[in-house]
Amino acid sequence: MKAAVVTGFKEPLEIRDVEAGRPGPGQVLVKIEASGLCHTDIHAAHGDWPVKPKLPLIPGHEGVGRVVELGEGVSELSVGDRVALPWLASACGRCRYCIAGTETYCVNPQYMGYTIDGGYAEYTVGYASHVVRVPDAVSSIDAAPITCAGVTTYAALKAASPQPAETVMVVGIGGLGHLGLQYGRVFGARTIAVDVEDAKLDLAEQLGADEIVDARGDQVARVAAVGGADIALVTVPSPRAMQAAHACLNPTGRLVLVGLPADNTLSIPVFETVLRGIQVMGSLVGTRNDLADCFALHAAGRTKVVTETRPLESVNECFDEVLAGTVPARLVFDFTA
Ligand code: NAD
Ligand code: ZN
Ligand code: ZN
């Protein structure tokens, strides 16, 4: 099968003909139809984070396709079912975090496209327990970005408990942020969209943001002028963007860190954090239930997924475009073209 493979950190990916995996007990083999390019895949290929992925690696945790083979003991899925293969490839189901319904913080997880091979391939092996069914009303191209960008921002906002009269500021209107902005509205909040690219600011306006703020100007003053933010969802992998977001928060505000910069250190003022009762929190993807919610919201017409499709062969150019900030919102590799 054709796959895009990371052979060394910061090396271009290689398009290779590799043997498709076979599903072991509890696993399924999925023929991929669409696979989204998350910025995390670039961090993985660059070895940006303290915990490195396996090498060689087939990245991708927004793969969507049909089950073509069942491993031993799989009864919850059938051949032909259409499923998504999210970042949380499997969780133990037994640790206190799994039992509490916070399985993304499992102490013994597998991560799709990081600790195991992911969706940048014609076939991917997933765990039957953790793939998520895609409703018929959701196309595979739309389902792909929802599988990470969607569920991540949905769960991050949920963790910050947005209230109807509050303001959610989404910083970075890329793959994650363009969906985060829409979930802010779904949760009933007023929204502020922040980016540094004209095209992303235009997109935010089209998606119904109540306020648009260009971070190339004085973001803190602009946000203050429109009443400040109660929740700041920061999808930009930049400590500076996180600091600016912190400074935009109203008393009792929540700074939700989602972007994962290679520079792993964030400095924030203690005095302002304490005197304003600000909470700083992190959020990692979302649970299977969260992803099912996101698919249901999309099927009900509550969200719009903005994509451009590409062939897998263009993966290296696609990485460059995402880093340059010139892509519409999400690039999706289309395996059916
Ligand atoms: P993306 O490249 O599509 O989006 C980033 C956006 O930030 C772009 O629109 C860009 O123009 C904008 N931007 C850049 N600098 C800015 C600034 N100073 N102020 C405001 N906007 C700015 O990336 P993505 O796929 O949305 O991923 C974003 C980050 O989230 C990555 O670090 C990724 O690894 C991380 N991520 C985290 C989780 C999680 O579970 N926590 C899940 C998925 C992705
Ligand atoms: Zn992702
Ligand atoms: Zn667990």
mmCIF file of N, CA and C in Angstrom, residues 218-312:
data_model
loop_
_atom_site.group_PDB
_atom_site.id
_atom_site.type_symbol
_atom_site.label_atom_id
_atom_site.label_comp_id
_atom_site.label_asym_id
_atom_site.label_seq_id
_atom_site.Cartn_x
_atom_site.Cartn_y
_atom_site.Cartn_z
ATOM 1 N N ASP A 218 -2.477 45.733 18.495
ATOM 2 C CA ASP A 218 -2.469 45.606 19.954
ATOM 3 C C ASP A 218 -3.661 44.744 20.385
ATOM 4 N N GLN A 219 -3.434 43.440 20.423
ATOM 5 C CA GLN A 219 -4.502 42.483 20.705
ATOM 6 C C GLN A 219 -5.155 42.761 22.056
ATOM 7 N N VAL A 220 -4.345 43.017 23.075
ATOM 8 C CA VAL A 220 -4.893 43.172 24.425
ATOM 9 C C VAL A 220 -5.810 44.393 24.487
ATOM 10 N N ALA A 221 -5.395 45.490 23.887
ATOM 11 C CA ALA A 221 -6.222 46.707 23.903
ATOM 12 C C ALA A 221 -7.495 46.505 23.092
ATOM 13 N N ARG A 222 -7.379 45.832 21.947
ATOM 14 C CA ARG A 222 -8.555 45.609 21.098
ATOM 15 C C ARG A 222 -9.587 44.727 21.810
ATOM 16 N N VAL A 223 -9.090 43.682 22.462
ATOM 17 C CA VAL A 223 -10.013 42.774 23.163
ATOM 18 C C VAL A 223 -10.632 43.487 24.370
ATOM 19 N N ALA A 224 -9.829 44.265 25.069
ATOM 20 C CA ALA A 224 -10.361 45.026 26.214
ATOM 21 C C ALA A 224 -11.464 45.977 25.750
ATOM 22 N N ALA A 225 -11.268 46.570 24.585
ATOM 23 C CA ALA A 225 -12.240 47.544 24.058
ATOM 24 C C ALA A 225 -13.590 46.908 23.757
ATOM 25 N N VAL A 226 -13.604 45.582 23.523
ATOM 26 C CA VAL A 226 -14.889 44.906 23.250
ATOM 27 C C VAL A 226 -15.335 44.068 24.448
ATOM 28 N N GLY A 227 -14.792 44.387 25.631
ATOM 29 C CA GLY A 227 -15.303 43.767 26.855
ATOM 30 C C GLY A 227 -14.467 42.630 27.425
ATOM 31 N N GLY A 228 -13.313 42.343 26.816
ATOM 32 C CA GLY A 228 -12.448 41.278 27.335
ATOM 33 C C GLY A 228 -13.007 39.896 27.041
ATOM 34 N N ALA A 229 -12.233 38.880 27.417
ATOM 35 C CA ALA A 229 -12.643 37.486 27.182
ATOM 36 C C ALA A 229 -12.793 36.757 28.510
ATOM 37 N N ASP A 230 -13.762 35.854 28.579
ATOM 38 C CA ASP A 230 -13.944 35.023 29.779
ATOM 39 C C ASP A 230 -13.239 33.678 29.619
ATOM 40 N N ILE A 231 -13.169 33.207 28.378
ATOM 41 C CA ILE A 231 -12.432 31.984 28.069
ATOM 42 C C ILE A 231 -11.527 32.305 26.887
ATOM 43 N N ALA A 232 -10.248 31.920 26.993
ATOM 44 C CA ALA A 232 -9.332 32.059 25.853
ATOM 45 C C ALA A 232 -8.875 30.660 25.459
ATOM 46 N N LEU A 233 -9.264 30.261 24.267
ATOM 47 C CA LEU A 233 -8.861 28.954 23.735
ATOM 48 C C LEU A 233 -7.700 29.218 22.782
ATOM 49 N N VAL A 234 -6.498 28.808 23.191
ATOM 50 C CA VAL A 234 -5.318 29.151 22.387
ATOM 51 C C VAL A 234 -4.867 27.927 21.600
ATOM 52 N N THR A 235 -5.079 27.991 20.296
ATOM 53 C CA THR A 235 -4.684 26.876 19.429
ATOM 54 C C THR A 235 -3.322 27.137 18.786
ATOM 55 N N VAL A 236 -2.787 28.328 18.960
ATOM 56 C CA VAL A 236 -1.515 28.669 18.305
ATOM 57 C C VAL A 236 -0.355 28.054 19.093
ATOM 58 N N PRO A 237 0.550 27.347 18.420
ATOM 59 C CA PRO A 237 1.694 26.788 19.161
ATOM 60 C C PRO A 237 2.751 27.859 19.429
ATOM 61 N N SER A 238 2.399 28.789 20.316
ATOM 62 C CA SER A 238 3.305 29.909 20.593
ATOM 63 C C SER A 238 3.098 30.416 22.010
ATOM 64 N N PRO A 239 4.146 30.354 22.879
ATOM 65 C CA PRO A 239 4.009 30.895 24.239
ATOM 66 C C PRO A 239 3.627 32.371 24.238
ATOM 67 N N ARG A 240 4.095 33.129 23.248
ATOM 68 C CA ARG A 240 3.751 34.558 23.201
ATOM 69 C C ARG A 240 2.254 34.760 22.997
ATOM 70 N N ALA A 241 1.658 33.922 22.122
ATOM 71 C CA ALA A 241 0.215 34.021 21.900
ATOM 72 C C ALA A 241 -0.545 33.646 23.174
ATOM 73 N N MET A 242 0.006 32.717 23.955
ATOM 74 C CA MET A 242 -0.636 32.314 25.219
ATOM 75 C C MET A 242 -0.557 33.439 26.252
ATOM 76 N N GLN A 243 0.609 34.109 26.289
ATOM 77 C CA GLN A 243 0.757 35.252 27.204
ATOM 78 C C GLN A 243 -0.222 36.359 26.843
ATOM 79 N N ALA A 244 -0.339 36.648 25.564
ATOM 80 C CA ALA A 244 -1.256 37.706 25.125
ATOM 81 C C ALA A 244 -2.689 37.331 25.492
ATOM 82 N N ALA A 245 -3.024 36.064 25.328
ATOM 83 C CA ALA A 245 -4.383 35.605 25.653
ATOM 84 C C ALA A 245 -4.658 35.751 27.143
ATOM 85 N N HIS A 246 -3.677 35.416 27.966
ATOM 86 C CA HIS A 246 -3.817 35.559 29.422
ATOM 87 C C HIS A 246 -4.144 37.007 29.772
ATOM 88 N N ALA A 247 -3.471 37.933 29.100
ATOM 89 C CA ALA A 247 -3.653 39.359 29.392
ATOM 90 C C ALA A 247 -5.013 39.883 28.917
ATOM 91 N N CYS A 248 -5.696 39.109 28.085
ATOM 92 C CA CYS A 248 -7.019 39.518 27.577
ATOM 93 C C CYS A 248 -8.158 39.057 28.476
ATOM 94 N N LEU A 249 -7.838 38.250 29.518
ATOM 95 C CA LEU A 249 -8.925 37.617 30.283
ATOM 96 C C LEU A 249 -9.530 38.538 31.336
ATOM 97 N N ASN A 250 -10.832 38.431 31.482
ATOM 98 C CA ASN A 250 -11.561 39.105 32.552
ATOM 99 C C ASN A 250 -11.355 38.345 33.860
ATOM 100 N N PRO A 251 -11.696 38.942 35.010
ATOM 101 C CA PRO A 251 -11.680 38.195 36.267
ATOM 102 C C PRO A 251 -12.493 36.894 36.134
ATOM 103 N N THR A 252 -11.996 35.844 36.772
ATOM 104 C CA THR A 252 -12.529 34.465 36.742
ATOM 105 C C THR A 252 -12.382 33.814 35.353
ATOM 106 N N GLY A 253 -11.547 34.401 34.524
ATOM 107 C CA GLY A 253 -11.339 33.858 33.173
ATOM 108 C C GLY A 253 -10.586 32.537 33.179
ATOM 109 N N ARG A 254 -10.721 31.804 32.072
ATOM 110 C CA ARG A 254 -10.033 30.515 31.922
ATOM 111 C C ARG A 254 -9.157 30.554 30.674
ATOM 112 N N LEU A 255 -7.860 30.273 30.878
ATOM 113 C CA LEU A 255 -6.916 30.188 29.765
ATOM 114 C C LEU A 255 -6.775 28.710 29.422
ATOM 115 N N VAL A 256 -7.262 28.315 28.259
ATOM 116 C CA VAL A 256 -7.234 26.900 27.886
ATOM 117 C C VAL A 256 -6.137 26.693 26.843
ATOM 118 N N LEU A 257 -5.095 25.978 27.246
ATOM 119 C CA LEU A 257 -3.950 25.742 26.369
ATOM 120 C C LEU A 257 -4.194 24.485 25.549
ATOM 121 N N VAL A 258 -4.104 24.633 24.248
ATOM 122 C CA VAL A 258 -4.323 23.512 23.342
ATOM 123 C C VAL A 258 -3.153 23.370 22.365
ATOM 124 N N GLY A 259 -2.692 24.492 21.807
ATOM 125 C CA GLY A 259 -1.515 24.470 20.929
ATOM 126 C C GLY A 259 -0.306 23.978 21.711
ATOM 127 N N LEU A 260 0.582 23.258 21.030
ATOM 128 C CA LEU A 260 1.705 22.592 21.712
ATOM 129 C C LEU A 260 3.042 23.045 21.106
ATOM 130 N N PRO A 261 3.565 24.186 21.575
ATOM 131 C CA PRO A 261 4.787 24.727 20.968
ATOM 132 C C PRO A 261 6.025 23.866 21.247
ATOM 133 N N ALA A 262 6.954 23.873 20.285
ATOM 134 C CA ALA A 262 8.234 23.185 20.496
ATOM 135 C C ALA A 262 8.955 23.833 21.681
ATOM 136 N N ASP A 263 8.820 25.140 21.806
ATOM 137 C CA ASP A 263 9.356 25.851 22.975
ATOM 138 C C ASP A 263 8.347 25.646 24.102
ATOM 139 N N ASN A 264 8.703 24.736 25.016
ATOM 140 C CA ASN A 264 7.724 24.160 25.947
ATOM 141 C C ASN A 264 7.497 24.987 27.208
ATOM 142 N N THR A 265 7.974 26.218 27.250
ATOM 143 C CA THR A 265 7.905 26.996 28.492
ATOM 144 C C THR A 265 7.010 28.219 28.318
ATOM 145 N N LEU A 266 6.103 28.412 29.287
ATOM 146 C CA LEU A 266 5.210 29.566 29.268
ATOM 147 C C LEU A 266 5.419 30.357 30.551
ATOM 148 N N SER A 267 5.649 31.653 30.422
ATOM 149 C CA SER A 267 5.819 32.504 31.596
ATOM 150 C C SER A 267 4.590 33.404 31.707
ATOM 151 N N ILE A 268 3.905 33.341 32.855
ATOM 152 C CA ILE A 268 2.734 34.213 33.043
ATOM 153 C C ILE A 268 2.835 34.893 34.408
ATOM 154 N N PRO A 269 2.257 36.096 34.515
ATOM 155 C CA PRO A 269 2.385 36.838 35.775
ATOM 156 C C PRO A 269 1.500 36.229 36.874
ATOM 157 N N VAL A 270 2.100 35.995 38.046
ATOM 158 C CA VAL A 270 1.371 35.397 39.166
ATOM 159 C C VAL A 270 0.350 36.389 39.734
ATOM 160 N N PHE A 271 0.780 37.641 39.903
ATOM 161 C CA PHE A 271 -0.081 38.634 40.558
ATOM 162 C C PHE A 271 -1.428 38.748 39.836
ATOM 163 N N GLU A 272 -1.381 38.962 38.518
ATOM 164 C CA GLU A 272 -2.625 39.127 37.756
ATOM 165 C C GLU A 272 -3.455 37.841 37.749
ATOM 166 N N THR A 273 -2.776 36.701 37.789
ATOM 167 C CA THR A 273 -3.491 35.425 37.802
ATOM 168 C C THR A 273 -4.260 35.267 39.115
ATOM 169 N N VAL A 274 -3.591 35.622 40.231
ATOM 170 C CA VAL A 274 -4.220 35.468 41.549
ATOM 171 C C VAL A 274 -5.309 36.524 41.763
ATOM 172 N N LEU A 275 -4.956 37.774 41.486
ATOM 173 C CA LEU A 275 -5.908 38.863 41.778
ATOM 174 C C LEU A 275 -7.167 38.770 40.920
ATOM 175 N N ARG A 276 -7.053 38.130 39.769
ATOM 176 C CA ARG A 276 -8.231 38.004 38.900
ATOM 177 C C ARG A 276 -8.844 36.605 38.959
ATOM 178 N N GLY A 277 -8.270 35.735 39.771
ATOM 179 C CA GLY A 277 -8.840 34.390 39.903
ATOM 180 C C GLY A 277 -8.844 33.627 38.589
ATOM 181 N N ILE A 278 -7.763 33.779 37.836
ATOM 182 C CA ILE A 278 -7.707 33.143 36.520
ATOM 183 C C ILE A 278 -7.275 31.688 36.637
ATOM 184 N N GLN A 279 -7.922 30.825 35.878
ATOM 185 C CA GLN A 279 -7.529 29.411 35.831
ATOM 186 C C GLN A 279 -6.759 29.164 34.538
ATOM 187 N N VAL A 280 -5.642 28.430 34.690
ATOM 188 C CA VAL A 280 -4.861 28.039 33.512
ATOM 189 C C VAL A 280 -5.008 26.532 33.377
ATOM 190 N N MET A 281 -5.491 26.074 32.248
ATOM 191 C CA MET A 281 -5.742 24.644 32.075
ATOM 192 C C MET A 281 -5.251 24.147 30.724
ATOM 193 N N GLY A 282 -4.943 22.853 30.681
ATOM 194 C CA GLY A 282 -4.586 22.233 29.414
ATOM 195 C C GLY A 282 -5.697 21.279 29.015
ATOM 196 N N SER A 283 -5.782 20.963 27.727
ATOM 197 C CA SER A 283 -6.803 20.012 27.290
ATOM 198 C C SER A 283 -6.274 19.196 26.120
ATOM 199 N N LEU A 284 -6.408 17.882 26.228
ATOM 200 C CA LEU A 284 -5.890 16.964 25.203
ATOM 201 C C LEU A 284 -7.047 16.264 24.487
ATOM 202 N N VAL A 285 -7.129 16.478 23.204
ATOM 203 C CA VAL A 285 -8.167 15.910 22.306
ATOM 204 C C VAL A 285 -9.525 15.777 23.005
ATOM 205 N N GLY A 286 -10.238 14.674 22.816
ATOM 206 C CA GLY A 286 -11.540 14.490 23.443
ATOM 207 C C GLY A 286 -11.845 13.000 23.481
ATOM 208 N N THR A 287 -12.890 12.638 24.192
ATOM 209 C CA THR A 287 -13.242 11.223 24.334
ATOM 210 C C THR A 287 -14.029 10.739 23.104
ATOM 211 N N ARG A 288 -14.296 9.439 23.077
ATOM 212 C CA ARG A 288 -15.129 8.881 22.000
ATOM 213 C C ARG A 288 -16.517 9.502 22.015
ATOM 214 N N ASN A 289 -17.041 9.754 23.219
ATOM 215 C CA ASN A 289 -18.357 10.407 23.301
ATOM 216 C C ASN A 289 -18.297 11.817 22.743
ATOM 217 N N ASP A 290 -17.219 12.548 23.061
ATOM 218 C CA ASP A 290 -17.084 13.909 22.534
ATOM 219 C C ASP A 290 -17.069 13.876 21.004
ATOM 220 N N LEU A 291 -16.354 12.916 20.435
ATOM 221 C CA LEU A 291 -16.278 12.854 18.970
ATOM 222 C C LEU A 291 -17.649 12.494 18.376
ATOM 223 N N ALA A 292 -18.352 11.591 19.023
ATOM 224 C CA ALA A 292 -19.708 11.264 18.555
ATOM 225 C C ALA A 292 -20.598 12.509 18.616
ATOM 226 N N ASP A 293 -20.434 13.327 19.665
ATOM 227 C CA ASP A 293 -21.196 14.593 19.772
ATOM 228 C C ASP A 293 -20.856 15.508 18.600
ATOM 229 N N CYS A 294 -19.579 15.611 18.291
ATOM 230 C CA CYS A 294 -19.155 16.517 17.202
ATOM 231 C C CYS A 294 -19.726 16.046 15.864
ATOM 232 N N PHE A 295 -19.725 14.737 15.639
ATOM 233 C CA PHE A 295 -20.329 14.227 14.397
ATOM 234 C C PHE A 295 -21.826 14.531 14.371
ATOM 235 N N ALA A 296 -22.486 14.362 15.509
ATOM 236 C CA ALA A 296 -23.932 14.624 15.560
ATOM 237 C C ALA A 296 -24.228 16.105 15.306
ATOM 238 N N LEU A 297 -23.419 16.982 15.873
ATOM 239 C CA LEU A 297 -23.611 18.420 15.639
ATOM 240 C C LEU A 297 -23.437 18.746 14.161
ATOM 241 N N HIS A 298 -22.440 18.110 13.544
ATOM 242 C CA HIS A 298 -22.201 18.381 12.122
ATOM 243 C C HIS A 298 -23.349 17.837 11.273
ATOM 244 N N ALA A 299 -23.798 16.641 11.611
ATOM 245 C CA ALA A 299 -24.918 16.036 10.876
ATOM 246 C C ALA A 299 -26.170 16.916 10.990
ATOM 247 N N ALA A 300 -26.291 17.619 12.117
ATOM 248 C CA ALA A 300 -27.462 18.488 12.335
ATOM 249 C C ALA A 300 -27.273 19.866 11.701
ATOM 250 N N GLY A 301 -26.155 20.068 10.988
ATOM 251 C CA GLY A 301 -25.936 21.338 10.291
ATOM 252 C C GLY A 301 -25.444 22.460 11.187
ATOM 253 N N ARG A 302 -24.941 22.121 12.372
ATOM 254 C CA ARG A 302 -24.523 23.174 13.319
ATOM 255 C C ARG A 302 -23.090 23.644 13.083
ATOM 256 N N THR A 303 -22.303 22.890 12.301
ATOM 257 C CA THR A 303 -20.919 23.301 12.034
ATOM 258 C C THR A 303 -20.638 23.189 10.546
ATOM 259 N N LYS A 304 -19.594 23.922 10.112
ATOM 260 C CA LYS A 304 -19.163 23.901 8.723
ATOM 261 C C LYS A 304 -17.669 23.581 8.771
ATOM 262 N N VAL A 305 -17.256 22.617 7.974
ATOM 263 C CA VAL A 305 -15.837 22.254 7.944
ATOM 264 C C VAL A 305 -15.223 22.845 6.679
ATOM 265 N N VAL A 306 -14.170 23.615 6.836
ATOM 266 C CA VAL A 306 -13.524 24.269 5.694
ATOM 267 C C VAL A 306 -12.249 23.496 5.342
ATOM 268 N N THR A 307 -12.238 22.920 4.136
ATOM 269 C CA THR A 307 -11.106 22.069 3.746
ATOM 270 C C THR A 307 -10.672 22.365 2.315
ATOM 271 N N GLU A 308 -9.468 21.912 2.015
ATOM 272 C CA GLU A 308 -9.017 21.807 0.637
ATOM 273 C C GLU A 308 -8.412 20.411 0.536
ATOM 274 N N THR A 309 -8.751 19.678 -0.534
ATOM 275 C CA THR A 309 -8.249 18.306 -0.637
ATOM 276 C C THR A 309 -6.974 18.274 -1.475
ATOM 277 N N ARG A 310 -6.112 17.312 -1.118
ATOM 278 C CA ARG A 310 -4.817 17.160 -1.780
ATOM 279 C C ARG A 310 -4.496 15.670 -1.925
ATOM 280 N N PRO A 311 -3.609 15.349 -2.899
ATOM 281 C CA PRO A 311 -3.119 13.969 -2.962
ATOM 282 C C PRO A 311 -2.028 13.743 -1.901
ATOM 283 N N LEU A 312 -1.928 12.525 -1.403
ATOM 284 C CA LEU A 312 -0.934 12.208 -0.369
ATOM 285 C C LEU A 312 0.495 12.528 -0.838
#
